[in-house]
Tab-separated table of C-alpha atoms and ligand atoms in Angstrom:
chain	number	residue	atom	x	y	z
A	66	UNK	CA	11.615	23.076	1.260
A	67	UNK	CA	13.958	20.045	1.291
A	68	UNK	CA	14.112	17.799	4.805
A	69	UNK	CA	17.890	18.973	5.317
A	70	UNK	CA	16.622	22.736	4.920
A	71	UNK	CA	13.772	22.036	7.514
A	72	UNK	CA	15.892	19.746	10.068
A	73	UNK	CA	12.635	18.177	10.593
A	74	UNK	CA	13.313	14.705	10.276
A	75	UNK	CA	12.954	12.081	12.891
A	76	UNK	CA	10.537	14.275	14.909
A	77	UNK	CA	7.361	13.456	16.047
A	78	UNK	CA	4.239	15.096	14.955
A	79	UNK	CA	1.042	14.157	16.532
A	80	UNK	CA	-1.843	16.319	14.335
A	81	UNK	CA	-5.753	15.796	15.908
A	82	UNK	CA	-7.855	15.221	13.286
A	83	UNK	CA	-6.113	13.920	10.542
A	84	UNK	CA	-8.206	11.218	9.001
A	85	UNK	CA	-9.889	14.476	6.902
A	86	UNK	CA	-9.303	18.183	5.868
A	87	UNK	CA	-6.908	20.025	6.786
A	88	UNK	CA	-5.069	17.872	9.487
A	89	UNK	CA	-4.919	15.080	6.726
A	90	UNK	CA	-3.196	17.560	4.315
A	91	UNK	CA	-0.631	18.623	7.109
A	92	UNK	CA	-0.159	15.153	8.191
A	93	UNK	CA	1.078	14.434	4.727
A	94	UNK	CA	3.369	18.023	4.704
A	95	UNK	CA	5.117	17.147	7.725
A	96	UNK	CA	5.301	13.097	6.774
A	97	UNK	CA	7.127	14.791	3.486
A	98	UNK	CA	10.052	16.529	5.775
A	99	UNK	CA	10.338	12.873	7.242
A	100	UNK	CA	8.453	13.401	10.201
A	101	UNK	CA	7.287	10.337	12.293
A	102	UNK	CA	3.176	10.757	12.277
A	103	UNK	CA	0.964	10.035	15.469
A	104	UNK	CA	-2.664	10.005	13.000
A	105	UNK	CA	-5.742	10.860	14.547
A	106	UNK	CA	-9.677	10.983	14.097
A	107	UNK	CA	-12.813	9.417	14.082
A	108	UNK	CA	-12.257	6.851	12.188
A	109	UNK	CA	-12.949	2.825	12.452
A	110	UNK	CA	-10.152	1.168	14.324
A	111	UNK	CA	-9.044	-0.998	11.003
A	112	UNK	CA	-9.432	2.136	8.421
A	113	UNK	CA	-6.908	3.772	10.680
A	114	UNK	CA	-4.452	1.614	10.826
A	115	UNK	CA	-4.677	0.645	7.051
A	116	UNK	CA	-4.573	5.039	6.314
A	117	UNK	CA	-1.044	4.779	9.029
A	118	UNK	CA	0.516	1.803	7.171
A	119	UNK	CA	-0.009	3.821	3.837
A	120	UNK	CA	1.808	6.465	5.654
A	121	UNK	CA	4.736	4.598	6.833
A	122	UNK	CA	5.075	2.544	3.426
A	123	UNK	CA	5.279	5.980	1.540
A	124	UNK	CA	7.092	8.307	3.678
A	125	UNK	CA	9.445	5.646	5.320
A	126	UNK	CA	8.312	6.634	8.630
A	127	UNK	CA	6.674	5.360	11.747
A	128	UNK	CA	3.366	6.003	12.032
A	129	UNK	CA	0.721	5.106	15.305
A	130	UNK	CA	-3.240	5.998	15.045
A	131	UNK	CA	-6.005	6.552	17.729
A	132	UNK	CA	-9.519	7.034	17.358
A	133	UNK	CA	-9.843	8.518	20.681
A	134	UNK	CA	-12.716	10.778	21.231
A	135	UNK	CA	-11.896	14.295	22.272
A	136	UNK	CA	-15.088	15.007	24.504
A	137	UNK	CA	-13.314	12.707	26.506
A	138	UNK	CA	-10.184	13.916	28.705
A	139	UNK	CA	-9.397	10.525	29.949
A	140	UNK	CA	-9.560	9.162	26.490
A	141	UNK	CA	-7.105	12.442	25.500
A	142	UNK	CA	-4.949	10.855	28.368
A	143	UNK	CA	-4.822	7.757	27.242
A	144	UNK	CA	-4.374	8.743	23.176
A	145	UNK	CA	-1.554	10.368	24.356
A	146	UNK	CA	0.562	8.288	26.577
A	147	UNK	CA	0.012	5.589	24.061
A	148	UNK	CA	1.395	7.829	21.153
A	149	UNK	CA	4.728	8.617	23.289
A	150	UNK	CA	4.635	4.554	23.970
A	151	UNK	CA	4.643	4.041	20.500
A	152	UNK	CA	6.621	6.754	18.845
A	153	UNK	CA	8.884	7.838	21.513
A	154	UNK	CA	7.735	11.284	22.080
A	155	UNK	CA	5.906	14.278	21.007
A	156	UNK	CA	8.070	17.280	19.411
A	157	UNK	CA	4.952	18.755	16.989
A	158	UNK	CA	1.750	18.825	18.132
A	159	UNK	CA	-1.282	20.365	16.176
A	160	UNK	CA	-4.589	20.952	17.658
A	161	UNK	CA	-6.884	20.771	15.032
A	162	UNK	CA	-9.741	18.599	15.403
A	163	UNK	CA	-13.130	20.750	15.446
A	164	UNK	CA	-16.496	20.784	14.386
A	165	UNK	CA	-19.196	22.973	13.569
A	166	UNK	CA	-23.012	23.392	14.360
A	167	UNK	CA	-24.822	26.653	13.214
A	168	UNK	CA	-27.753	27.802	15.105
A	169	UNK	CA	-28.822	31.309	16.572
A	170	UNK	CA	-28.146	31.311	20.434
A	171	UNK	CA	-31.393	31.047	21.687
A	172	UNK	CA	-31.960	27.936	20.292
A	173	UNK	CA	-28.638	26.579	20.119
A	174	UNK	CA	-28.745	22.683	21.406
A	175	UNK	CA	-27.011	22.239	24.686
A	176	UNK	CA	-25.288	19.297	23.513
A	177	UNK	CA	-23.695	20.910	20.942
A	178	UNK	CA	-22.502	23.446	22.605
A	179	UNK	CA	-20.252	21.331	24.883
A	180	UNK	CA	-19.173	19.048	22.192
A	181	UNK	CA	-17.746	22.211	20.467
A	182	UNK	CA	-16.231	23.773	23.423
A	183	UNK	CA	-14.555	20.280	24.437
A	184	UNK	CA	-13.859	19.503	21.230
A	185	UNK	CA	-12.663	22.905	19.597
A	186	UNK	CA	-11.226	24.198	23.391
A	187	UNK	CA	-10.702	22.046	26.001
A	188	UNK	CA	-9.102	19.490	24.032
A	189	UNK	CA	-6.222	21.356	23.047
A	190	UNK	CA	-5.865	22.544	26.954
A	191	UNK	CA	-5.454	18.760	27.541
A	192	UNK	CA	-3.256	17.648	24.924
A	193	UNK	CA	-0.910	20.339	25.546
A	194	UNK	CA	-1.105	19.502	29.244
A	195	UNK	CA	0.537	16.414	28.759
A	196	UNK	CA	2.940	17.212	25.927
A	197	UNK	CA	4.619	20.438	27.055
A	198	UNK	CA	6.605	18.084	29.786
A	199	UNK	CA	8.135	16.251	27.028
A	200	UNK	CA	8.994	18.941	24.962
A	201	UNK	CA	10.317	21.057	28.007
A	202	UNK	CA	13.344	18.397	28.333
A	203	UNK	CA	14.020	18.410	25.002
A	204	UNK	CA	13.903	22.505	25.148
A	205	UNK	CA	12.244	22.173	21.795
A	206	UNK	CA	9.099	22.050	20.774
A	207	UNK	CA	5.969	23.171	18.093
A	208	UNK	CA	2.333	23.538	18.971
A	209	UNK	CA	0.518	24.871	16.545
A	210	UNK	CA	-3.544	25.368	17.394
A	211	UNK	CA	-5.545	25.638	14.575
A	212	UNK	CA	-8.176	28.294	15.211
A	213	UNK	CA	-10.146	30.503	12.981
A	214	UNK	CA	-10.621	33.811	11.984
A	215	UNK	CA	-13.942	33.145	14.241
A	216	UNK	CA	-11.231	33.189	16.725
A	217	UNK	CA	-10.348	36.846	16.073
A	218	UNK	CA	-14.066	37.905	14.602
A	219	UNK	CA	-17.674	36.433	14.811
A	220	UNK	CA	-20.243	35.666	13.014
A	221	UNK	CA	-23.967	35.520	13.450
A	222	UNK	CA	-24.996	31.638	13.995
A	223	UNK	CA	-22.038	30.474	15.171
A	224	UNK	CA	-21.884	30.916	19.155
A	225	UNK	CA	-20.196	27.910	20.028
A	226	UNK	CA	-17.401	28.179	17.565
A	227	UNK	CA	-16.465	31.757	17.878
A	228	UNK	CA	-16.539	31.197	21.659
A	229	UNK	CA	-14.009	28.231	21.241
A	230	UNK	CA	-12.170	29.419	18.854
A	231	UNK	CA	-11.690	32.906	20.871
A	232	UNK	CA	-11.197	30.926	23.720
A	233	UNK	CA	-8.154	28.950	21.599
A	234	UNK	CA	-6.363	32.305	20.900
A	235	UNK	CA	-6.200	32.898	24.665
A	236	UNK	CA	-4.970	29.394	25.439
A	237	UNK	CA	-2.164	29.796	22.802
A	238	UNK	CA	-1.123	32.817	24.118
A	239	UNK	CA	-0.368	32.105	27.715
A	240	UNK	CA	0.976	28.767	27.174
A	241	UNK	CA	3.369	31.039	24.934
A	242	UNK	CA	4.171	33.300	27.782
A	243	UNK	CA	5.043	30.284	30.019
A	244	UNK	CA	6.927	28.260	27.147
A	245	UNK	CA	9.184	31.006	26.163
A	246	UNK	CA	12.300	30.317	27.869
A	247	UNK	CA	12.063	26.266	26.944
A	248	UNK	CA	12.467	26.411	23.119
A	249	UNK	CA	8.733	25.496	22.633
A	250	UNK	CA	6.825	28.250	20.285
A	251	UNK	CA	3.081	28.174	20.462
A	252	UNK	CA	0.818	30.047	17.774
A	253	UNK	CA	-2.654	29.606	16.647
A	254	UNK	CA	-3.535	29.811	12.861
A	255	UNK	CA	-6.819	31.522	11.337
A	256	UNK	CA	-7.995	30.084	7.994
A	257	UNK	CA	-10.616	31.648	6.331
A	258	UNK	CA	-12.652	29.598	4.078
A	259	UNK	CA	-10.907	26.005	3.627
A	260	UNK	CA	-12.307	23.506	1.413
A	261	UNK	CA	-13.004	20.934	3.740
A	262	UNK	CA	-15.955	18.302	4.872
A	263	UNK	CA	-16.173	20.965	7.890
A	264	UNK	CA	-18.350	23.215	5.742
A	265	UNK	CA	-20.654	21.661	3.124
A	266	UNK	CA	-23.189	21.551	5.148
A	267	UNK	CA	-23.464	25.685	5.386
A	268	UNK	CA	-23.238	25.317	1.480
A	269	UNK	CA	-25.640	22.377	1.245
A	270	UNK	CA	-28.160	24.496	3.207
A	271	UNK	CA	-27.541	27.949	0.884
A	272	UNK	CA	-27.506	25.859	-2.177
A	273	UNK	CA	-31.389	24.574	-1.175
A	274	UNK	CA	-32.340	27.580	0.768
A	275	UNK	CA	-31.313	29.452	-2.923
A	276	UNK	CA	-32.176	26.698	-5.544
A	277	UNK	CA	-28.615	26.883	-5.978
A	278	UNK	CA	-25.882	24.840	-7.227
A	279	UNK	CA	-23.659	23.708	-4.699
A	280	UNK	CA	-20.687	25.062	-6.697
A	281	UNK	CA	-22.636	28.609	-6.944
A	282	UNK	CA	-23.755	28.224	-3.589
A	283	UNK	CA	-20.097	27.877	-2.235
A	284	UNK	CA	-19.048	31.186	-4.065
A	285	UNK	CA	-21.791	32.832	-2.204
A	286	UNK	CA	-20.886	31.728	1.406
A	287	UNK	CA	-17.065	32.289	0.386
A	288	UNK	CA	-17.481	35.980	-1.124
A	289	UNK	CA	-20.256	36.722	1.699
A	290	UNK	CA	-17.116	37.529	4.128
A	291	UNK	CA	-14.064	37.231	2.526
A	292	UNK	CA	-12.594	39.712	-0.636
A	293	UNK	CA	-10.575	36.682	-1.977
A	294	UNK	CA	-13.257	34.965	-4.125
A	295	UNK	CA	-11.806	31.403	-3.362
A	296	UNK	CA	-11.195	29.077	-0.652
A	297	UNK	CA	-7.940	27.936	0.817
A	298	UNK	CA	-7.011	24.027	-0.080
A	299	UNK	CA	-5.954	21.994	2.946
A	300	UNK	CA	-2.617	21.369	2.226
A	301	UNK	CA	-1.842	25.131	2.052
A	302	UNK	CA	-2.524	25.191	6.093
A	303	UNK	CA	-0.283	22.442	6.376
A	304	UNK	CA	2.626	24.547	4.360
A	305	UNK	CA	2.247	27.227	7.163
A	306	UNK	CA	2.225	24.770	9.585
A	307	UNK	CA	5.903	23.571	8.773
A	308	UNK	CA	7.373	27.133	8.154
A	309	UNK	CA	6.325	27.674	11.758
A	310	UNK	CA	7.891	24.170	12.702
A	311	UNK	CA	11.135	25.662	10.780
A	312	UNK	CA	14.196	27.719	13.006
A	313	UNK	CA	13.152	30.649	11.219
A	314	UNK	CA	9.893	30.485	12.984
A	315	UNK	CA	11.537	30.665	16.288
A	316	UNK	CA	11.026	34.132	17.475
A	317	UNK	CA	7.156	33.867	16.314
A	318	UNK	CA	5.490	32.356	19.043
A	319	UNK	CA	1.906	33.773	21.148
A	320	UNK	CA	0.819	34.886	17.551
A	321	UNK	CA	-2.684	34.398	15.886
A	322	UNK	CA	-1.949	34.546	12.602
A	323	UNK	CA	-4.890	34.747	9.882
A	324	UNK	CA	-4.450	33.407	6.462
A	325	UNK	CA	-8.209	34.919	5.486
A	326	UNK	CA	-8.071	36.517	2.307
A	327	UNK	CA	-7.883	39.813	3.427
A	328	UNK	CA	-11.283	38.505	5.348
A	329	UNK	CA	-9.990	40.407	8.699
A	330	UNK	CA	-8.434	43.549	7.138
A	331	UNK	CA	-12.170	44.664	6.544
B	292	NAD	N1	-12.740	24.327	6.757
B	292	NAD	C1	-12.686	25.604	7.082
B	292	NAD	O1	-13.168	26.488	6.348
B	292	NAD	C2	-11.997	26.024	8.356
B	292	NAD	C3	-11.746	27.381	8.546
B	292	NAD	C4	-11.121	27.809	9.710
B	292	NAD	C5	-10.758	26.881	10.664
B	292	NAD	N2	-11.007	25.568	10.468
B	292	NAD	C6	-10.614	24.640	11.538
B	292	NAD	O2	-9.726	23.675	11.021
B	292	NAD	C7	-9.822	22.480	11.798
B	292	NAD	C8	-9.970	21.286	10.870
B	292	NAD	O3	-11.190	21.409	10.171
B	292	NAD	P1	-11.477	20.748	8.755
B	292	NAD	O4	-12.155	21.798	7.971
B	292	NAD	O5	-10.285	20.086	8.225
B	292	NAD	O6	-12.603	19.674	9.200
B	292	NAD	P2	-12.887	18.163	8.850
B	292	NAD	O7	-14.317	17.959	9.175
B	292	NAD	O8	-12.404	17.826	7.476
B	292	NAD	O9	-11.971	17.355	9.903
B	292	NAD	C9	-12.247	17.381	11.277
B	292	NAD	C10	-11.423	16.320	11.996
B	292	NAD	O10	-11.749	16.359	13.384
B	292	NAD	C11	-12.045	15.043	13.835
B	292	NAD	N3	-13.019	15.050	14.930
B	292	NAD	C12	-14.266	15.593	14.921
B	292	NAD	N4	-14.885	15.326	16.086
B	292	NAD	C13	-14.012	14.611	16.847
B	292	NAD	C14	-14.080	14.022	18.140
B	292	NAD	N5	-15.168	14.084	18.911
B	292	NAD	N6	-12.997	13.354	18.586
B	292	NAD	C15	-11.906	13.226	17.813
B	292	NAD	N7	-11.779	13.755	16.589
B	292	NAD	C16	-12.830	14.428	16.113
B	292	NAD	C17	-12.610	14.348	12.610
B	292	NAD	O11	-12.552	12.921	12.747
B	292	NAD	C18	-11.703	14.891	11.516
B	292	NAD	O12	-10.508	14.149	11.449
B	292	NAD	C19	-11.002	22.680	12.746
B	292	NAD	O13	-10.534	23.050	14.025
B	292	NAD	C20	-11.761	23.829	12.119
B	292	NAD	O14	-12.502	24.566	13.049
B	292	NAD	C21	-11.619	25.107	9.336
């Protein structure tokens, strides 16, 4: 897609977690269409800022970064009124940050369980919080959550993600309902496997638990759930992320949509 078929350019796109994985790769989709890029992750303060003057010097766009923690709502507050300070305003936002921690419930840390829900949930009920505003008066606007197809189905181990991620599909959906009329769509994506950081520690843990290789160990976990043998590459998120930033996209909006490999058509 060329930046005149998209109409993209000059808009702002503010992507959580895009110093890795998939919010990296759709960072760099969206920078492509001309996008301006508010970068975002935990990252140290100077590697940010070198990874957002890489972006401006090869897109030709303006770029701002935070490292703000997401368990932190004041912190989301601040990342976010310093983003529309620097760039202007926010027209594409994409809740993606998240992590992972696999346990069974009974012994699933506390701690973890509120850094997933604040991270992977409440996060995205903050960010949006503040951004909808802006995007109301320009009655246009993209957010985009990044779920799972643990949003839509769950798996044994995972508690705290599948409750998040659930609890994401929800979110989108009534902030749909109450957007409609403004020219702001609002979907939530559900990757199945994705090669990302995000997951080699459930193959690193197969691959010993096995005496595997980590390459056979990652064809287990991926074929264990999902009849496409393979795993998704980052930047194919980000592709589906700007055809729902496109006009053709307008009329999709409340929708979790999975891109599993068939994982959810069981
Ligand atoms: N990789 C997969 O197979 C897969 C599948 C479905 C959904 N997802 C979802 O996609 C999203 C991106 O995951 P990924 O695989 O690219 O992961 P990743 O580990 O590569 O990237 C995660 C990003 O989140 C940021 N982050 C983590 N904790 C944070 C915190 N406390 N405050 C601020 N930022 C924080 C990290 O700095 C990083 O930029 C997540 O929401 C994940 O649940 C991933």
């Amino acid at each position: 897609m060329s930046t005149l078929q998209t109409g993209l350019k000059g808009k702002v796109a503010l992507i959580t977690g895009s110093t890795s994985g998939i919010g990296l790769a759709t960072a760099h989709v969206l920078a492509e269409q001309g996008c301006h890029i508010v970068l975002h992750g935990l990252m140290d303060q100077d590697d940010g800022l070198s990874l957002a003057s890489e972006f401006a010097a090869q897109y030709q766009i303006n770029t701002f970064f935070s490292n703000a923690d997401l368990r932190d709502a004041n912190c989301i507050h601040e990342f976010i009124n310093n983003a529309v300070n620097a760039l202007g305003s926010i027209d594409i936002l994409v809740n993606n940050a998240g992590i992972q921690h696999t346990q069974d419930v009974t012994n699933f840390p506390i701690e973890k369980w509120n850094d997933i829900i604040a991270i992977n949930l409440s996060s995205a009920f903050h960010t949006i919080q503040k951004v909808v505003p802006l995007m109301a008066k320009k009655k246009w606007g993209r957010i985009i959550n990044i779920a799972s197809v643990h949003g839509l189905v769950a798996s044994a181990n995972k508690v705290a993600y599948c409750a998040a991620k659930h609890g994401i599909i929800g979110l989108t959906k009534v902030v749909a309902i109450e957007c409609a009329e403004q020219g702001i769509t609002v979907n939530a994506i559900c990757p199945g496997w994705v090669d990302t950081p995000l997951i080699s520690k459930q193959i690193d843990t197969i691959a010993t638990d096995k005496s595997l290789s980590y390459e056979d160990a990652k064809y287990q976990l991926v074929t264990s759930k999902q009849p496409l043998p393979e795993m998704l590459i980052p930047r194919e998120i980000g592709e589906f992320v700007l055809f729902l930033c496109g006009n053709a996209a307008r009329g999709i909006t409340g929708s979790a949509l999975p891109m599993d490999g068939a994982w959810t058509a069981q």
